[in-house]
Structures are given as structure tokens and as C-alpha cells.
mmCIF file of C-alpha atoms in Angstrom:
data_model
loop_
_atom_site.group_PDB
_atom_site.id
_atom_site.type_symbol
_atom_site.label_atom_id
_atom_site.label_comp_id
_atom_site.label_asym_id
_atom_site.label_seq_id
_atom_site.Cartn_x
_atom_site.Cartn_y
_atom_site.Cartn_z
ATOM 1 C CA UNK A 5 41.133 -111.512 -46.641
ATOM 2 C CA UNK A 6 40.158 -114.179 -44.145
ATOM 3 C CA UNK A 7 38.474 -112.897 -40.974
ATOM 4 C CA UNK A 8 40.923 -110.010 -40.723
ATOM 5 C CA UNK A 9 40.846 -107.904 -37.575
ATOM 6 C CA UNK A 10 43.171 -104.911 -37.644
ATOM 7 C CA UNK A 11 43.073 -102.015 -35.197
ATOM 8 C CA UNK A 12 45.545 -99.134 -35.498
ATOM 9 C CA UNK A 13 45.414 -96.288 -32.930
ATOM 10 C CA UNK A 14 45.505 -92.636 -33.938
ATOM 11 C CA UNK A 15 48.955 -91.131 -34.235
ATOM 12 C CA UNK A 16 50.742 -94.462 -34.725
ATOM 13 C CA UNK A 17 52.727 -96.056 -37.520
ATOM 14 C CA UNK A 18 51.944 -99.662 -38.467
ATOM 15 C CA UNK A 19 53.599 -101.998 -40.967
ATOM 16 C CA UNK A 20 51.908 -105.034 -42.483
ATOM 17 C CA UNK A 21 54.700 -107.441 -43.358
ATOM 18 C CA UNK A 22 54.263 -110.398 -45.696
ATOM 19 C CA UNK A 23 55.322 -112.093 -48.925
ATOM 20 C CA UNK A 24 53.915 -111.353 -52.368
ATOM 21 C CA UNK A 25 50.312 -112.525 -52.563
ATOM 22 C CA UNK A 26 49.714 -112.217 -48.815
ATOM 23 C CA UNK A 27 46.955 -109.648 -49.356
ATOM 24 C CA UNK A 28 48.789 -106.461 -48.352
ATOM 25 C CA UNK A 29 47.761 -104.334 -51.321
ATOM 26 C CA UNK A 30 44.203 -105.704 -51.127
ATOM 27 C CA UNK A 31 43.918 -104.335 -47.589
ATOM 28 C CA UNK A 32 44.841 -100.842 -48.785
ATOM 29 C CA UNK A 33 42.290 -101.122 -51.581
ATOM 30 C CA UNK A 34 39.592 -102.280 -49.151
ATOM 31 C CA UNK A 35 40.279 -99.296 -46.887
ATOM 32 C CA UNK A 36 39.769 -96.912 -49.805
ATOM 33 C CA UNK A 37 36.730 -98.650 -51.269
ATOM 34 C CA UNK A 38 38.624 -99.612 -54.438
ATOM 35 C CA UNK A 39 37.774 -103.196 -53.548
ATOM 36 C CA UNK A 40 34.464 -103.864 -51.863
ATOM 37 C CA UNK A 41 34.016 -105.855 -48.673
ATOM 38 C CA UNK A 42 32.277 -109.116 -49.559
ATOM 39 C CA UNK A 43 31.386 -110.029 -45.990
ATOM 40 C CA UNK A 44 31.860 -108.441 -42.600
ATOM 41 C CA UNK A 45 32.363 -104.821 -41.639
ATOM 42 C CA UNK A 46 35.063 -102.329 -40.836
ATOM 43 C CA UNK A 47 35.651 -98.784 -39.676
ATOM 44 C CA UNK A 48 38.288 -96.442 -41.090
ATOM 45 C CA UNK A 49 38.683 -92.951 -39.587
ATOM 46 C CA UNK A 50 35.290 -93.425 -37.983
ATOM 47 C CA UNK A 51 33.523 -94.183 -41.276
ATOM 48 C CA UNK A 52 31.929 -97.404 -42.490
ATOM 49 C CA UNK A 53 34.104 -99.115 -45.107
ATOM 50 C CA UNK A 54 31.106 -100.317 -47.107
ATOM 51 C CA UNK A 55 28.823 -97.273 -47.119
ATOM 52 C CA UNK A 56 31.110 -94.285 -46.527
ATOM 53 C CA UNK A 57 34.217 -94.783 -48.650
ATOM 54 C CA UNK A 58 33.920 -91.261 -50.149
ATOM 55 C CA UNK A 59 34.637 -89.401 -46.866
ATOM 56 C CA UNK A 60 37.378 -91.952 -46.154
ATOM 57 C CA UNK A 61 39.096 -91.064 -49.433
ATOM 58 C CA UNK A 62 38.832 -87.353 -48.631
ATOM 59 C CA UNK A 63 40.931 -87.875 -45.490
ATOM 60 C CA UNK A 64 43.334 -90.482 -46.857
ATOM 61 C CA UNK A 65 46.313 -90.502 -49.219
ATOM 62 C CA UNK A 66 47.823 -93.519 -50.957
ATOM 63 C CA UNK A 67 51.293 -93.983 -52.406
ATOM 64 C CA UNK A 68 50.910 -96.991 -54.682
ATOM 65 C CA UNK A 69 53.613 -99.535 -55.421
ATOM 66 C CA UNK A 70 53.592 -98.191 -58.986
ATOM 67 C CA UNK A 71 52.812 -94.445 -58.615
ATOM 68 C CA UNK A 72 50.317 -93.257 -61.221
ATOM 69 C CA UNK A 73 51.704 -89.931 -62.353
ATOM 70 C CA UNK A 74 51.117 -88.194 -65.683
ATOM 71 C CA UNK A 75 54.464 -88.422 -67.468
ATOM 72 C CA UNK A 76 53.530 -85.806 -70.069
ATOM 73 C CA UNK A 77 52.892 -83.054 -67.487
ATOM 74 C CA UNK A 78 55.499 -80.757 -66.033
ATOM 75 C CA UNK A 79 56.072 -81.189 -62.296
ATOM 76 C CA UNK A 80 54.333 -77.853 -61.644
ATOM 77 C CA UNK A 81 51.332 -78.910 -63.760
ATOM 78 C CA UNK A 82 51.116 -82.223 -61.905
ATOM 79 C CA UNK A 83 51.074 -80.360 -58.596
ATOM 80 C CA UNK A 84 48.407 -77.910 -59.787
ATOM 81 C CA UNK A 85 46.221 -80.778 -60.987
ATOM 82 C CA UNK A 86 46.443 -82.624 -57.647
ATOM 83 C CA UNK A 87 45.938 -79.439 -55.667
ATOM 84 C CA UNK A 88 42.619 -78.831 -57.429
ATOM 85 C CA UNK A 89 41.252 -82.110 -56.007
ATOM 86 C CA UNK A 90 41.696 -81.310 -52.301
ATOM 87 C CA UNK A 91 40.239 -78.665 -49.971
ATOM 88 C CA UNK A 92 43.434 -78.540 -47.890
ATOM 89 C CA UNK A 93 46.937 -78.282 -49.295
ATOM 90 C CA UNK A 94 50.271 -77.676 -47.553
ATOM 91 C CA UNK A 95 51.982 -75.590 -50.201
ATOM 92 C CA UNK A 96 54.981 -74.819 -47.994
ATOM 93 C CA UNK A 97 55.743 -78.481 -47.255
ATOM 94 C CA UNK A 98 55.580 -79.452 -50.913
ATOM 95 C CA UNK A 99 57.676 -76.691 -52.426
ATOM 96 C CA UNK A 100 60.210 -76.695 -49.596
ATOM 97 C CA UNK A 101 60.748 -80.428 -50.068
ATOM 98 C CA UNK A 102 61.045 -80.078 -53.862
ATOM 99 C CA UNK A 103 63.758 -77.469 -53.421
ATOM 100 C CA UNK A 104 65.549 -79.633 -50.858
ATOM 101 C CA UNK A 105 65.788 -82.679 -53.117
ATOM 102 C CA UNK A 106 66.415 -80.614 -56.238
ATOM 103 C CA UNK A 107 63.330 -81.408 -58.322
ATOM 104 C CA UNK A 108 62.817 -78.717 -60.969
ATOM 105 C CA UNK A 109 59.154 -77.770 -61.333
ATOM 106 C CA UNK A 110 59.569 -77.008 -65.032
ATOM 107 C CA UNK A 111 60.714 -80.462 -66.178
ATOM 108 C CA UNK A 112 58.408 -83.245 -67.343
ATOM 109 C CA UNK A 113 57.407 -85.819 -64.730
ATOM 110 C CA UNK A 114 58.452 -88.571 -67.137
ATOM 111 C CA UNK A 115 62.018 -87.280 -67.208
ATOM 112 C CA UNK A 116 62.457 -87.858 -63.462
ATOM 113 C CA UNK A 117 64.245 -91.007 -62.299
ATOM 114 C CA UNK A 118 62.025 -93.701 -60.705
ATOM 115 C CA UNK A 119 63.336 -92.718 -57.252
ATOM 116 C CA UNK A 120 62.424 -89.072 -57.775
ATOM 117 C CA UNK A 121 59.038 -89.963 -59.210
ATOM 118 C CA UNK A 122 58.410 -91.915 -56.014
ATOM 119 C CA UNK A 123 59.465 -88.926 -53.914
ATOM 120 C CA UNK A 124 57.137 -86.697 -55.912
ATOM 121 C CA UNK A 125 54.292 -89.181 -55.390
ATOM 122 C CA UNK A 126 54.955 -89.122 -51.635
ATOM 123 C CA UNK A 127 54.959 -85.321 -51.520
ATOM 124 C CA UNK A 128 51.717 -85.193 -53.485
ATOM 125 C CA UNK A 129 50.236 -87.610 -50.948
ATOM 126 C CA UNK A 130 51.432 -85.558 -47.971
ATOM 127 C CA UNK A 131 50.437 -82.120 -49.250
ATOM 128 C CA UNK A 132 46.668 -82.631 -48.614
ATOM 129 C CA UNK A 133 47.579 -83.325 -44.959
ATOM 130 C CA UNK A 134 45.815 -86.700 -44.781
ATOM 131 C CA UNK A 135 44.687 -88.173 -41.485
ATOM 132 C CA UNK A 136 45.714 -91.585 -42.811
ATOM 133 C CA UNK A 137 48.729 -92.095 -45.068
ATOM 134 C CA UNK A 138 48.959 -95.452 -46.872
ATOM 135 C CA UNK A 139 52.235 -96.527 -48.493
ATOM 136 C CA UNK A 140 52.668 -99.665 -50.572
ATOM 137 C CA UNK A 141 56.220 -101.117 -50.505
ATOM 138 C CA UNK A 142 58.214 -98.118 -49.170
ATOM 139 C CA UNK A 143 61.486 -100.092 -49.139
ATOM 140 C CA UNK A 144 61.150 -100.545 -52.883
ATOM 141 C CA UNK A 145 60.206 -96.883 -53.436
ATOM 142 C CA UNK A 146 62.905 -95.201 -51.438
ATOM 143 C CA UNK A 147 65.504 -97.922 -50.817
ATOM 144 C CA UNK A 148 66.701 -97.936 -47.206
ATOM 145 C CA UNK A 149 70.209 -98.595 -48.549
ATOM 146 C CA UNK A 150 70.041 -95.259 -50.438
ATOM 147 C CA UNK A 151 71.750 -92.603 -48.327
ATOM 148 C CA UNK A 152 69.915 -89.808 -50.149
ATOM 149 C CA UNK A 153 66.273 -90.810 -50.592
ATOM 150 C CA UNK A 154 65.759 -92.949 -47.480
ATOM 151 C CA UNK A 155 66.694 -90.341 -44.813
ATOM 152 C CA UNK A 156 64.453 -87.842 -46.606
ATOM 153 C CA UNK A 157 61.574 -90.328 -46.631
ATOM 154 C CA UNK A 158 62.114 -91.238 -42.964
ATOM 155 C CA UNK A 159 62.084 -87.598 -41.927
ATOM 156 C CA UNK A 160 58.840 -86.881 -43.781
ATOM 157 C CA UNK A 161 57.139 -89.825 -42.056
ATOM 158 C CA UNK A 162 58.433 -88.685 -38.673
ATOM 159 C CA UNK A 163 57.058 -85.198 -39.303
ATOM 160 C CA UNK A 164 53.704 -86.679 -40.322
ATOM 161 C CA UNK A 165 53.466 -88.525 -36.998
ATOM 162 C CA UNK A 166 54.221 -85.444 -34.913
ATOM 163 C CA UNK A 167 50.517 -84.688 -35.259
ATOM 164 C CA UNK A 168 48.660 -87.111 -32.923
ATOM 165 C CA UNK A 169 45.691 -87.112 -35.301
ATOM 166 C CA UNK A 170 47.678 -88.589 -38.192
ATOM 167 C CA UNK A 171 48.315 -92.273 -38.777
ATOM 168 C CA UNK A 172 50.603 -94.144 -41.177
ATOM 169 C CA UNK A 173 49.999 -97.645 -42.537
ATOM 170 C CA UNK A 174 52.743 -99.205 -44.642
ATOM 171 C CA UNK A 175 52.783 -102.618 -46.293
ATOM 172 C CA UNK A 176 56.030 -104.299 -47.235
ATOM 173 C CA UNK A 177 57.706 -107.558 -48.173
ATOM 174 C CA UNK A 178 60.660 -106.679 -45.930
ATOM 175 C CA UNK A 179 61.090 -104.759 -42.694
ATOM 176 C CA UNK A 180 64.566 -103.331 -43.194
ATOM 177 C CA UNK A 181 64.969 -99.889 -41.653
ATOM 178 C CA UNK A 182 61.199 -99.599 -41.228
ATOM 179 C CA UNK A 183 61.748 -101.134 -37.797
ATOM 180 C CA UNK A 184 62.911 -97.726 -36.539
ATOM 181 C CA UNK A 185 59.864 -95.973 -38.008
ATOM 182 C CA UNK A 186 56.905 -98.088 -36.920
ATOM 183 C CA UNK A 187 55.193 -98.751 -33.592
ATOM 184 C CA UNK A 188 53.827 -102.160 -34.533
ATOM 185 C CA UNK A 189 54.345 -104.841 -37.159
ATOM 186 C CA UNK A 190 51.636 -107.249 -38.306
ATOM 187 C CA UNK A 191 52.582 -110.529 -39.975
ATOM 188 C CA UNK A 192 50.236 -111.230 -42.875
ATOM 189 C CA UNK A 193 50.053 -114.550 -44.699
ATOM 190 C CA UNK A 194 47.439 -115.708 -47.208
ATOM 191 C CA UNK A 195 44.987 -113.049 -46.119
ATOM 192 C CA UNK A 196 45.311 -113.843 -42.428
ATOM 193 C CA UNK A 197 46.896 -111.672 -39.763
ATOM 194 C CA UNK A 198 49.061 -114.198 -37.942
ATOM 195 C CA UNK A 199 50.277 -111.976 -35.126
ATOM 196 C CA UNK A 200 51.376 -108.463 -34.207
ATOM 197 C CA UNK A 201 54.624 -107.399 -32.564
ATOM 198 C CA UNK A 202 56.578 -104.339 -31.686
ATOM 199 C CA UNK A 203 59.718 -104.128 -33.854
ATOM 200 C CA UNK A 204 61.791 -105.093 -30.808
ATOM 201 C CA UNK A 205 59.690 -108.188 -30.154
ATOM 202 C CA UNK A 206 59.965 -109.247 -33.790
ATOM 203 C CA UNK A 207 63.753 -108.897 -33.795
ATOM 204 C CA UNK A 208 63.979 -110.937 -30.575
ATOM 205 C CA UNK A 209 61.798 -113.598 -32.179
ATOM 206 C CA UNK A 210 64.138 -113.753 -35.197
ATOM 207 C CA UNK A 211 67.133 -114.146 -32.883
#
């Protein structure tokens, strides 16, 4: 990151857009304290990025580009394991969504298709009711061209943002249908935030 300044208001959805190697995933890791800030400072959810990454993690969920799920566990066992890590858990949201998409709780996680593993990872990230939801490459996860998984994903994000105290940060190599889901888009290149736009402004710029 090179002198990055990024401010996202509560209750908004923001997309960092940039090519591979632009630093998108590094930003998510810095927010969670997975990578440490070498110089400078930052605030996430009111906490210091350098000294208070533990309370940040307690209020944040991350869907990684390659979800780290335990293939050998049944879906129900995976849910029970994750539930034990959080003080708050929206059981109704999780199980209702599993029934809707047709994921059987008794099958092994590893037997799910990549698309359904990604949906499970998203539901496990939403169930703790995070104040900040981070998603790495959602277009790759859920495929905006997929008439089944993408509308389901879009609806879950919309429901997340109905609470004004919840914020969504997505990073992606392409905007695609994210333009209808985000309030602002930041253009990231080689660790630098070049500019920010509303989706409408960015489309006009492309024209």
C-alpha cells in the first residue's frame, strides 16, 4: 500500500476495483490484522488497526477468494464449529438460506460444488451478524452470469445493508453486476487509490 486513504461510511457498500496485484487482498488483510501496518495508522470500526485488531476481528467477517472450509466435516458440523467461535449467531438466517438453496446439512462440505461451498462460506460469514463484511472477488464466487447463485448473493447483501450499522467492502477485478449493489467504487492500482466514483460516474467515464 502506498499512502492509502480510504474512508467508508457506516451502512454503505464499497467496491475496490483493480487488476491482479493491485493490493486488494492486502487491504482486507490489513483491516483484520493478518498483515501488519508498516507505517502510518488507520481506524476500522472505531478501533486502531495496529493495536486493536482483536476487537476488529470480533465484529468483522471475511469471505476469502479461496474459502477455507473443512472438507471432511458435514455441513452441520461445520456450522456448529463456526457457531462456537462467536457470541452472536443468526440461526434463522443460516438455516433458512440453506433450505432455500437446497444444501443438505448431513453431506460432507467437500462434496459440495465450488459454487455451493462459496455460498456456505458467505452464510457462515453472515450468521455472526458482522458490522463489517469483507468479500474477496464476489464475481468469481457467485458468478453474476449465474441466474441461480447471483440473485441469492445479491439479496443477502441487500438484506445486510438494511441495517444502517452494517457495512460491506468488496474487492474485485471486474465490476459486472456489482454496480447495482455498491454505493461507491474505488480504483486501485499498484497499492494506490487512484480515484473514487459512484457506479454511475464510472459508467459515464467508460462511455
